[in-house]
mmCIF file of N, CA and C in Angstrom:
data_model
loop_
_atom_site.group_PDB
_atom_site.id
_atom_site.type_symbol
_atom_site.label_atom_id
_atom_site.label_comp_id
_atom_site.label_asym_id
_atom_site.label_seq_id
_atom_site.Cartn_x
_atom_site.Cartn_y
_atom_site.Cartn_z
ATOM 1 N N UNK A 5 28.473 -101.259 44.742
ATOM 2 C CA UNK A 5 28.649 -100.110 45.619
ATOM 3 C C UNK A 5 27.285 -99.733 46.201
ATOM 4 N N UNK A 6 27.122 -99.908 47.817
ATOM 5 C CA UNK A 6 26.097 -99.754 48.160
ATOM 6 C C UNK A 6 25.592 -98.168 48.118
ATOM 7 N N UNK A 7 24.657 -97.593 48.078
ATOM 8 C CA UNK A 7 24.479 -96.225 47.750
ATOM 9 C C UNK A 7 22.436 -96.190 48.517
ATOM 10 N N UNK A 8 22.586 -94.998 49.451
ATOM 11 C CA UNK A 8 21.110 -94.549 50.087
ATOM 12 C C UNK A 8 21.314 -93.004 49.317
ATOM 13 N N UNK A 9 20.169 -93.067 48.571
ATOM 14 C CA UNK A 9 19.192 -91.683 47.818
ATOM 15 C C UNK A 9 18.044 -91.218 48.443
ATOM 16 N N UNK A 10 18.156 -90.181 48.860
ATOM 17 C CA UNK A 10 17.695 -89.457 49.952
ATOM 18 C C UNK A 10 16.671 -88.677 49.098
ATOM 19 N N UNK A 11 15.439 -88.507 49.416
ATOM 20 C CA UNK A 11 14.457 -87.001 48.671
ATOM 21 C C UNK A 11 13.623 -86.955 49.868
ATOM 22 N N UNK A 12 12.776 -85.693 49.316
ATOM 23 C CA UNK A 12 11.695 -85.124 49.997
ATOM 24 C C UNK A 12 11.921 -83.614 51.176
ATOM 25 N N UNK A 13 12.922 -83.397 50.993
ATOM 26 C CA UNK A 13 13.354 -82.393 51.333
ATOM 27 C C UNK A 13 12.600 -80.977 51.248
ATOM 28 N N UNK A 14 12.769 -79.746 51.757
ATOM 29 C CA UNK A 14 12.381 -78.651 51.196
ATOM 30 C C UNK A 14 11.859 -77.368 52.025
ATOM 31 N N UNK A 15 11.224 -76.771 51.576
ATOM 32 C CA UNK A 15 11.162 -75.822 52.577
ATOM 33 C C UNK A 15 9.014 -75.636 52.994
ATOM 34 N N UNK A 16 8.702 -75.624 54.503
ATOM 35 C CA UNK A 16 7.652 -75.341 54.882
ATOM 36 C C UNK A 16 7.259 -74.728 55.918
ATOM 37 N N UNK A 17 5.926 -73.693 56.027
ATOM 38 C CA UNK A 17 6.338 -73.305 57.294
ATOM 39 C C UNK A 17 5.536 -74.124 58.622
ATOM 40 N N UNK A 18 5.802 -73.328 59.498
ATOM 41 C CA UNK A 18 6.013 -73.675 60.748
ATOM 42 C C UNK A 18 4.506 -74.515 61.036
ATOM 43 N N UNK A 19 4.469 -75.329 61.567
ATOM 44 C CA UNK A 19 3.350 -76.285 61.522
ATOM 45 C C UNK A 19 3.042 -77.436 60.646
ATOM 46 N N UNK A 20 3.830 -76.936 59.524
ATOM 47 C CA UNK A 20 3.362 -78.066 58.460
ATOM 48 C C UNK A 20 3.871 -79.449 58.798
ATOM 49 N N UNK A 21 4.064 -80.138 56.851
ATOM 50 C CA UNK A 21 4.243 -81.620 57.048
ATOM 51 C C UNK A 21 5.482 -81.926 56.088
ATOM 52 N N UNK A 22 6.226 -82.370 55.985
ATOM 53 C CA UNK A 22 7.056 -82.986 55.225
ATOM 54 C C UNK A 22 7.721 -84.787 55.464
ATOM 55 N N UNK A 23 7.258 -85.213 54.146
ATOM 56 C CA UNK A 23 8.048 -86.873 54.211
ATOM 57 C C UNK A 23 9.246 -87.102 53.413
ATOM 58 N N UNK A 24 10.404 -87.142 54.260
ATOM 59 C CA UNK A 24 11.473 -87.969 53.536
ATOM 60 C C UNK A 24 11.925 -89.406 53.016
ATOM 61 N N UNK A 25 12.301 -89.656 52.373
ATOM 62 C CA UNK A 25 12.628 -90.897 51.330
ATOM 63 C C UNK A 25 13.993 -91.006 51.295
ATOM 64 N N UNK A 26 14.254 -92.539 51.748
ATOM 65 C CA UNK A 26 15.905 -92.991 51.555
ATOM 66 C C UNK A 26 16.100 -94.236 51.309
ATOM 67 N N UNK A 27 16.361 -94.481 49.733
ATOM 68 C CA UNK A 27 15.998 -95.782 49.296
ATOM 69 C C UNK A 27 17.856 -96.282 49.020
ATOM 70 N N UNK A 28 17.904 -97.706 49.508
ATOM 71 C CA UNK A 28 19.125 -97.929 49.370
ATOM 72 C C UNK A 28 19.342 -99.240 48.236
ATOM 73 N N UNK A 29 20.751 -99.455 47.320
ATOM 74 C CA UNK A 29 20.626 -99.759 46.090
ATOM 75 C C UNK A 29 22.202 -99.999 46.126
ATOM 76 N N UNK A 30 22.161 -101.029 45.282
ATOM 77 C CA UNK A 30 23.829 -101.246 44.491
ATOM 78 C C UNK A 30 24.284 -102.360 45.181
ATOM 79 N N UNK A 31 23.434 -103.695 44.924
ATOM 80 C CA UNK A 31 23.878 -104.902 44.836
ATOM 81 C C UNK A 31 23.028 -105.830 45.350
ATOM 82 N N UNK A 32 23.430 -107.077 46.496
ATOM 83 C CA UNK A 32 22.531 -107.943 47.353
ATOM 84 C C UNK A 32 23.258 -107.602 48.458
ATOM 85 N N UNK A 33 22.047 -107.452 49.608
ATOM 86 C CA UNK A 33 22.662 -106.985 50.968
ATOM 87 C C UNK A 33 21.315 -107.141 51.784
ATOM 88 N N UNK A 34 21.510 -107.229 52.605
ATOM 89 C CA UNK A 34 20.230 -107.425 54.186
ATOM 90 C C UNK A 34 20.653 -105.747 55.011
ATOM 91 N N UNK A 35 19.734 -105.037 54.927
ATOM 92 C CA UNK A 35 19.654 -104.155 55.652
ATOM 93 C C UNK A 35 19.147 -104.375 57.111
ATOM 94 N N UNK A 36 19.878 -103.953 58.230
ATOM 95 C CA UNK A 36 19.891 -104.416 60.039
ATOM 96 C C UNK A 36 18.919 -103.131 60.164
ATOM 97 N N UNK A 37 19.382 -102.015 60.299
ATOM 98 C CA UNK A 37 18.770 -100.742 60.737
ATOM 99 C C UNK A 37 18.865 -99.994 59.855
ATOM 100 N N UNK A 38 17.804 -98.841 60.045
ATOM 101 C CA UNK A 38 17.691 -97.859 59.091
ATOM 102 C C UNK A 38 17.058 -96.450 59.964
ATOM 103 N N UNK A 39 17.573 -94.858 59.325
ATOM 104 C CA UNK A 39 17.341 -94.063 60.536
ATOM 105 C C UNK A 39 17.938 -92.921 59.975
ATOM 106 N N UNK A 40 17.428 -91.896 60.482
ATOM 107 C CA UNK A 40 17.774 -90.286 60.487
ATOM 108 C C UNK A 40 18.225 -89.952 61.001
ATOM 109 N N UNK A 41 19.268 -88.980 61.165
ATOM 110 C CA UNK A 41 20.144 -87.858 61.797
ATOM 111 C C UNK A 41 20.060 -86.615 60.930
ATOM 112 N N UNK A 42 20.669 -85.566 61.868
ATOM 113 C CA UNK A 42 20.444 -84.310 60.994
ATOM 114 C C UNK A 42 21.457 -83.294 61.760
ATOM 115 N N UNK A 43 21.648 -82.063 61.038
ATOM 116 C CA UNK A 43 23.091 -81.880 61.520
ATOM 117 C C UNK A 43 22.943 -79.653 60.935
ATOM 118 N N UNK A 44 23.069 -79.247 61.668
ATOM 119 C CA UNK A 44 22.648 -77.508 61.825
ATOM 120 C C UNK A 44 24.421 -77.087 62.022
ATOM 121 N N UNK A 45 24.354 -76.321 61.190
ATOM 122 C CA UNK A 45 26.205 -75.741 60.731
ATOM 123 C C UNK A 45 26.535 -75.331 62.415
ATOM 124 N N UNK A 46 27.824 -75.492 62.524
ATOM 125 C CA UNK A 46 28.146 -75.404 63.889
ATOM 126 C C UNK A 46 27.853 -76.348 65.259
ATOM 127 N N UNK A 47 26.641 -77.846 64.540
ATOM 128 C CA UNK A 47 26.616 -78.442 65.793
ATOM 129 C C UNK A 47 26.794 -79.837 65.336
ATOM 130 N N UNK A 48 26.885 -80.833 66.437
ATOM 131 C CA UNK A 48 26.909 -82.019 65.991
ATOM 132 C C UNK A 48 26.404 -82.609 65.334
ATOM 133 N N UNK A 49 25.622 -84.216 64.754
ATOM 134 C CA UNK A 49 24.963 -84.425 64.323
ATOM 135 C C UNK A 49 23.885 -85.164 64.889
ATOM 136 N N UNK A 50 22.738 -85.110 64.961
ATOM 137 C CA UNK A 50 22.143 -85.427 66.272
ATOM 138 C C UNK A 50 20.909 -86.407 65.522
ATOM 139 N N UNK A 51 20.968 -87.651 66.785
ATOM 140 C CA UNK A 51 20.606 -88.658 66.178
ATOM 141 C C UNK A 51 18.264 -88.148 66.172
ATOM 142 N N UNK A 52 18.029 -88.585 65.304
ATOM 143 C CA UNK A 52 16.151 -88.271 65.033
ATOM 144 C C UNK A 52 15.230 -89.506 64.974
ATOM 145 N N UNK A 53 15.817 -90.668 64.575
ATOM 146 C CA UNK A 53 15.121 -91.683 64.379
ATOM 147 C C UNK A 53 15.682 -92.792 63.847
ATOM 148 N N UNK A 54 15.439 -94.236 64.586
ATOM 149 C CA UNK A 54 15.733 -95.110 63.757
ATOM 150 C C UNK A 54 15.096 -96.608 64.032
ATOM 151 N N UNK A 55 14.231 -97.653 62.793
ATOM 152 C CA UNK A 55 14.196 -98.268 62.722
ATOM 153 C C UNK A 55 14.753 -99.798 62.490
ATOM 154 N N UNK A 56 14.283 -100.851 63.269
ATOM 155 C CA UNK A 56 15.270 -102.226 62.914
ATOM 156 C C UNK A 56 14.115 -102.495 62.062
ATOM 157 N N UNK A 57 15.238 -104.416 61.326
ATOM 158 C CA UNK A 57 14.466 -105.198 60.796
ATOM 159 C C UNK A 57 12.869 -105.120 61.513
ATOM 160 N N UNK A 58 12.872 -106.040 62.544
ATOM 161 C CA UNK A 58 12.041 -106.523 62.881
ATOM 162 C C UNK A 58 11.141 -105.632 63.403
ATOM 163 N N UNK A 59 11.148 -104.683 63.221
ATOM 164 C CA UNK A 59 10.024 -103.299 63.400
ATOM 165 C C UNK A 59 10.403 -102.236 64.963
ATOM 166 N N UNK A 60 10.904 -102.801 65.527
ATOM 167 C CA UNK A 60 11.026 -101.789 66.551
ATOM 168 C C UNK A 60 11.661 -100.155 66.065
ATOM 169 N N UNK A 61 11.238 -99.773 66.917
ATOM 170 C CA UNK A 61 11.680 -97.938 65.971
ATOM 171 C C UNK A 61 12.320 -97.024 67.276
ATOM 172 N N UNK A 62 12.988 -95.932 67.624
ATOM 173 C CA UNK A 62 13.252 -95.313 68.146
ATOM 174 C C UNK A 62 13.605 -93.838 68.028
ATOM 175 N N UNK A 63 13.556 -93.047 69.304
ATOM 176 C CA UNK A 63 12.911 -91.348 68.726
ATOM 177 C C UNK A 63 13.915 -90.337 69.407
ATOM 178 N N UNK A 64 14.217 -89.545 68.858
ATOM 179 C CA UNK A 64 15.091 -88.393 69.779
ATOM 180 C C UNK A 64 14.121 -87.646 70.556
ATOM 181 N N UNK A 65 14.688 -86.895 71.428
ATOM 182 C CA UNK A 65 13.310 -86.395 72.776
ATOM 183 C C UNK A 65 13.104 -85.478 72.100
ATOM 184 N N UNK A 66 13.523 -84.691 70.693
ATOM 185 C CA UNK A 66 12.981 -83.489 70.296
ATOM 186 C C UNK A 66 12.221 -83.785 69.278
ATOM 187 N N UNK A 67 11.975 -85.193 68.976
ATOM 188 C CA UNK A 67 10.875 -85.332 67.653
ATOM 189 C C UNK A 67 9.952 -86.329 68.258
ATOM 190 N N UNK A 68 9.992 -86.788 69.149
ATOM 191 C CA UNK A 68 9.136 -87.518 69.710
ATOM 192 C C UNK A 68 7.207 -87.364 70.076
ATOM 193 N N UNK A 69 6.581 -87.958 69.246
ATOM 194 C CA UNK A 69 5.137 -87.563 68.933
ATOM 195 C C UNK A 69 5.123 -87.130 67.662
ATOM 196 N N UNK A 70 6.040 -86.297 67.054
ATOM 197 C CA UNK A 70 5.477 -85.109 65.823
ATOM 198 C C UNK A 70 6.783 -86.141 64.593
ATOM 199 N N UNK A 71 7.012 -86.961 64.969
ATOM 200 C CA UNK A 71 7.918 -87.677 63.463
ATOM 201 C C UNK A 71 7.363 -89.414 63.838
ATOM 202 N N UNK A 72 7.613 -89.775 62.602
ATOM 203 C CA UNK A 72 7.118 -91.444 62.556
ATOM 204 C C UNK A 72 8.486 -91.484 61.481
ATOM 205 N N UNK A 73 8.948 -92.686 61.678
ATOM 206 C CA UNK A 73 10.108 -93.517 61.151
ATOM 207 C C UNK A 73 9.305 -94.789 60.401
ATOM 208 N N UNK A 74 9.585 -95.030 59.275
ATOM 209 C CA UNK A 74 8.526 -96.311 58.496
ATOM 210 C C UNK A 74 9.539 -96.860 58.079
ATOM 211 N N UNK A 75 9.742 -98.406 57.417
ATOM 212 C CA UNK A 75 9.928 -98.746 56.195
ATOM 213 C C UNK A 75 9.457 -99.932 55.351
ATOM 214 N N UNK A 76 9.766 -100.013 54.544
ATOM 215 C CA UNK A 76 9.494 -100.867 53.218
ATOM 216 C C UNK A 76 10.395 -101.736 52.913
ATOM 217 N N UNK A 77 10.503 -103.006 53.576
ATOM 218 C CA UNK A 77 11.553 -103.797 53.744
ATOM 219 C C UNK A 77 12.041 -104.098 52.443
ATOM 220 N N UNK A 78 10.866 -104.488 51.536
ATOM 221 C CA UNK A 78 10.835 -105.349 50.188
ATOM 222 C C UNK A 78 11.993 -104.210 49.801
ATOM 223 N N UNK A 79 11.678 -102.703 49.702
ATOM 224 C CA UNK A 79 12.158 -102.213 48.502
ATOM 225 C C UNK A 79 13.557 -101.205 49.547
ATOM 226 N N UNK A 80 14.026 -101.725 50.122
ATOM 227 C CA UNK A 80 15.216 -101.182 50.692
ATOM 228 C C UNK A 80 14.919 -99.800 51.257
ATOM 229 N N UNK A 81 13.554 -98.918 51.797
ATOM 230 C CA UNK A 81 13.559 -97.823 51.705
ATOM 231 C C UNK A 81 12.813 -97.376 53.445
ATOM 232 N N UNK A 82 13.164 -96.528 53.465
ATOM 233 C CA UNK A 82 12.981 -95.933 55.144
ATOM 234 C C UNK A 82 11.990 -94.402 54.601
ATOM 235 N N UNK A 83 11.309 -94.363 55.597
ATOM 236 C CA UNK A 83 10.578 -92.851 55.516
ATOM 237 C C UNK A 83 10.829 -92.025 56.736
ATOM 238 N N UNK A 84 10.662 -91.024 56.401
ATOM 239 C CA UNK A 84 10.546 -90.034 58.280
ATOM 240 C C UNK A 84 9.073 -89.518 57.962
ATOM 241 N N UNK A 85 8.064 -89.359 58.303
ATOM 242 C CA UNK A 85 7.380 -88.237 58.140
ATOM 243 C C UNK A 85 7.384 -87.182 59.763
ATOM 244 N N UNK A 86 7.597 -86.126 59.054
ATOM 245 C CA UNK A 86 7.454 -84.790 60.037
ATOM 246 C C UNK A 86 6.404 -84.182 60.060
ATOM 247 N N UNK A 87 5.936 -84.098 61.262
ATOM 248 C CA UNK A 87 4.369 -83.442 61.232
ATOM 249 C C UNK A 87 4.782 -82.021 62.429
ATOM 250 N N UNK A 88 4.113 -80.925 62.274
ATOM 251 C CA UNK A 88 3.721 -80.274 63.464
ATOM 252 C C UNK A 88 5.309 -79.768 63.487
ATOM 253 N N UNK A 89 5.755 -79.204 62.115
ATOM 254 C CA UNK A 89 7.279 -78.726 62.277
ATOM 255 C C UNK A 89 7.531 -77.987 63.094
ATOM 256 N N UNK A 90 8.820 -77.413 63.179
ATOM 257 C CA UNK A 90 9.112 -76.164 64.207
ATOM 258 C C UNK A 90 10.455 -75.615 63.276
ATOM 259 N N UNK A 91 10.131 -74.608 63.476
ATOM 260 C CA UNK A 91 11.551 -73.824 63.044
ATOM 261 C C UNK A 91 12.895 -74.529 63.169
ATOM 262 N N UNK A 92 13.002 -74.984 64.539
ATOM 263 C CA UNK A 92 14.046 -75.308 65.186
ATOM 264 C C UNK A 92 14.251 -76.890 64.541
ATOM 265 N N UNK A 93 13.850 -77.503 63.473
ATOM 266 C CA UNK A 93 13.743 -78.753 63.220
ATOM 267 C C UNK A 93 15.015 -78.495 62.299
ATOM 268 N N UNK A 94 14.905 -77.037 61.396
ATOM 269 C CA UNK A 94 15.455 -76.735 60.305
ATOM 270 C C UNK A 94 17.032 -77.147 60.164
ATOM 271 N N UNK A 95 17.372 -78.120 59.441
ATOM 272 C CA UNK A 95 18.629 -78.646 59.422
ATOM 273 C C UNK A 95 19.118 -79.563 58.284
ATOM 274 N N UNK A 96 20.103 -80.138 57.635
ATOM 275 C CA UNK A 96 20.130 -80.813 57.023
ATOM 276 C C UNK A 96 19.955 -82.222 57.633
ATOM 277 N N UNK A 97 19.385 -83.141 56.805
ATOM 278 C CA UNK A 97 18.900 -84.635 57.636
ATOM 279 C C UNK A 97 19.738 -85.495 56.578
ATOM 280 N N UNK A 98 20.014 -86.756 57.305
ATOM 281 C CA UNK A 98 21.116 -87.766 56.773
ATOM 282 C C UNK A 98 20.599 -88.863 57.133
ATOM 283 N N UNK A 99 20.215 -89.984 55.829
ATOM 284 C CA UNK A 99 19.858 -91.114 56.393
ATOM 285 C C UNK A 99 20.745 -92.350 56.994
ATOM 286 N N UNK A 100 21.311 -93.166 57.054
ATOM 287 C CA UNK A 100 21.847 -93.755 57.306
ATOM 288 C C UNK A 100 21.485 -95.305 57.881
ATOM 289 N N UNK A 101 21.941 -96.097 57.062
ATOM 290 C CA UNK A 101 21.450 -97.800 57.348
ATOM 291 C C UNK A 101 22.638 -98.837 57.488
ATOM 292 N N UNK A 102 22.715 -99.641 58.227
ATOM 293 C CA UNK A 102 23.587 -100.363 58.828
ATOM 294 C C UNK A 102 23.183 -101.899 57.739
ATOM 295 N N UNK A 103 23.915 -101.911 56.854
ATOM 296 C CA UNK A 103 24.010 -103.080 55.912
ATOM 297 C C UNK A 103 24.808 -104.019 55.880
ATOM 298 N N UNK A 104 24.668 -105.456 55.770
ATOM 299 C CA UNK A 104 25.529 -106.333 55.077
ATOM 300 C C UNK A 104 25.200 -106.915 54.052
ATOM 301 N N UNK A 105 26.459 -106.565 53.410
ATOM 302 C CA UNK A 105 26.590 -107.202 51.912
ATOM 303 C C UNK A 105 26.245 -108.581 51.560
ATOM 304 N N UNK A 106 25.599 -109.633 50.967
ATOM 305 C CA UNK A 106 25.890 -110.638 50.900
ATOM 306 C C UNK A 106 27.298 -111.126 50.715
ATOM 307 N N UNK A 107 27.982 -112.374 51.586
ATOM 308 C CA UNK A 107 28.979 -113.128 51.541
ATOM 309 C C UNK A 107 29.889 -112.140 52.069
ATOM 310 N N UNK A 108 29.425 -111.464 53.238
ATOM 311 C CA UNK A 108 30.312 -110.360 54.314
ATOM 312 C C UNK A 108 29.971 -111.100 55.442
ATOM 313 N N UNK A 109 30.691 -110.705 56.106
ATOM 314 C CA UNK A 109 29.987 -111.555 57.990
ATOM 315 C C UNK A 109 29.882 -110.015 58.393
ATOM 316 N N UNK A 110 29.922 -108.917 58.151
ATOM 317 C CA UNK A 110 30.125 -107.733 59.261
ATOM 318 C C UNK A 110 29.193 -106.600 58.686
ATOM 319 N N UNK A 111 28.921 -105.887 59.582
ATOM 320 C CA UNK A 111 27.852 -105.097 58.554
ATOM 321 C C UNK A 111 28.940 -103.844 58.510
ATOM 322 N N UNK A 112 28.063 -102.555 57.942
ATOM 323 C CA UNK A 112 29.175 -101.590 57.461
ATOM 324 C C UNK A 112 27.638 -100.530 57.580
ATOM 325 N N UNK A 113 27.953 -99.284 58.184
ATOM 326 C CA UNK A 113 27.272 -98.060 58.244
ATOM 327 C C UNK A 113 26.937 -96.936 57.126
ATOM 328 N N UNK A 114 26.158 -97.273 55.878
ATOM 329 C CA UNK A 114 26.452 -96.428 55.270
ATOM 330 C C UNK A 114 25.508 -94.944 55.162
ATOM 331 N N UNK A 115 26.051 -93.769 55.228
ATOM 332 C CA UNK A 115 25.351 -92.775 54.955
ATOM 333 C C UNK A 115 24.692 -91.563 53.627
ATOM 334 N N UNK A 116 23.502 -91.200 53.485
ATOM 335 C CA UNK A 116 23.418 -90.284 52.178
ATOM 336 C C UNK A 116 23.785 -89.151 52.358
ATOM 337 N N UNK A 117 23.547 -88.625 50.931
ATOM 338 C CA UNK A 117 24.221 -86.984 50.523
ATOM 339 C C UNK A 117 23.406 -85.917 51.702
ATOM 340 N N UNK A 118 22.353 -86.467 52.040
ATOM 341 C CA UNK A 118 21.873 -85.192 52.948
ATOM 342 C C UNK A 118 20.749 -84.710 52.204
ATOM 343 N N UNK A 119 19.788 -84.216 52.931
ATOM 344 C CA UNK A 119 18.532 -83.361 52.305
ATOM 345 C C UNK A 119 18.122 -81.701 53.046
ATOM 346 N N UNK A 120 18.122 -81.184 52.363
ATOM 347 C CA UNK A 120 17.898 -79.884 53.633
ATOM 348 C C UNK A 120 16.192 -79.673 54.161
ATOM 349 N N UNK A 121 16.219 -79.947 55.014
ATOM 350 C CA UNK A 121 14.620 -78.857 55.292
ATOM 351 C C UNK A 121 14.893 -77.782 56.396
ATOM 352 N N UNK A 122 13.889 -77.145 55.671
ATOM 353 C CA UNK A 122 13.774 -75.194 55.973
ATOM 354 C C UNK A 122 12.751 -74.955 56.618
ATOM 355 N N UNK A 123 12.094 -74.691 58.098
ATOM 356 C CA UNK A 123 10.917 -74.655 58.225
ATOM 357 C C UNK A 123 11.216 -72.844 59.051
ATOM 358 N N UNK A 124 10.227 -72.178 58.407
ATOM 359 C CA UNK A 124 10.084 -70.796 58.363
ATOM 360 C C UNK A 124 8.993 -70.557 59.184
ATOM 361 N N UNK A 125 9.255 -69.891 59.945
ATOM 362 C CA UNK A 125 8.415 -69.303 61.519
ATOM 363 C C UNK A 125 7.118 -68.233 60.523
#
């Protein structure tokens, strides 16, 4: 059972820094993409970042400059770091990586429990 564990969450204020962690686990599988979304009660879920294998990365127009998307191929794990927060960042964030299983032909989207960050004006 494939499974992404999400940390680094929390609360900071306005300007600061926070890095999230989403390490994925529970079997043999080739991870395609890996990437953030995040989601504020009452609105959609709106896409923040996401990295491929082969390194290319991509940015939502509201984090663009002030977030970096990383990962760590070896160990299944993706980072966000947030720099230069804003209030308005404040939302729960969801990682999400596009995996195939070994001895699957298709990949499958899977998402974590969610992390909250709080950034206080």
């Amino acid at each position: 059972q494939v499974q992404l564990v999400e940390s680094g969450g929390g609360e900071v204020q306005a300007g600061g820094s926070l890095r999230l962690s989403c390490t994925a686990s529970g079997g043999d599988f080739s991870i395609n993409a890996m990437g953030w979304y995040r989601q504020t009660p009452g609105k959609q879920r709106e896409f923040v970042a996401t990295a491929v294998r082969g390194g290319s990365t991509n940015y939502g127009d509201s984090v663009k400059g002030r977030f970096t998307i990383s990962r760590d191929n070896a160990n299944g794990t993706a980072y966000l770091q947030m720099n230069s927060l804003k209030p308005e960042d404040t939302a729960v964030y969801y990682c999400a990586a596009d995996i195939r299983r070994n001895g699957v032909i298709y990949s499958t989207t899977y998402w974590g429990q969610g992390t909250q960050v709080t950034v206080s004006s």
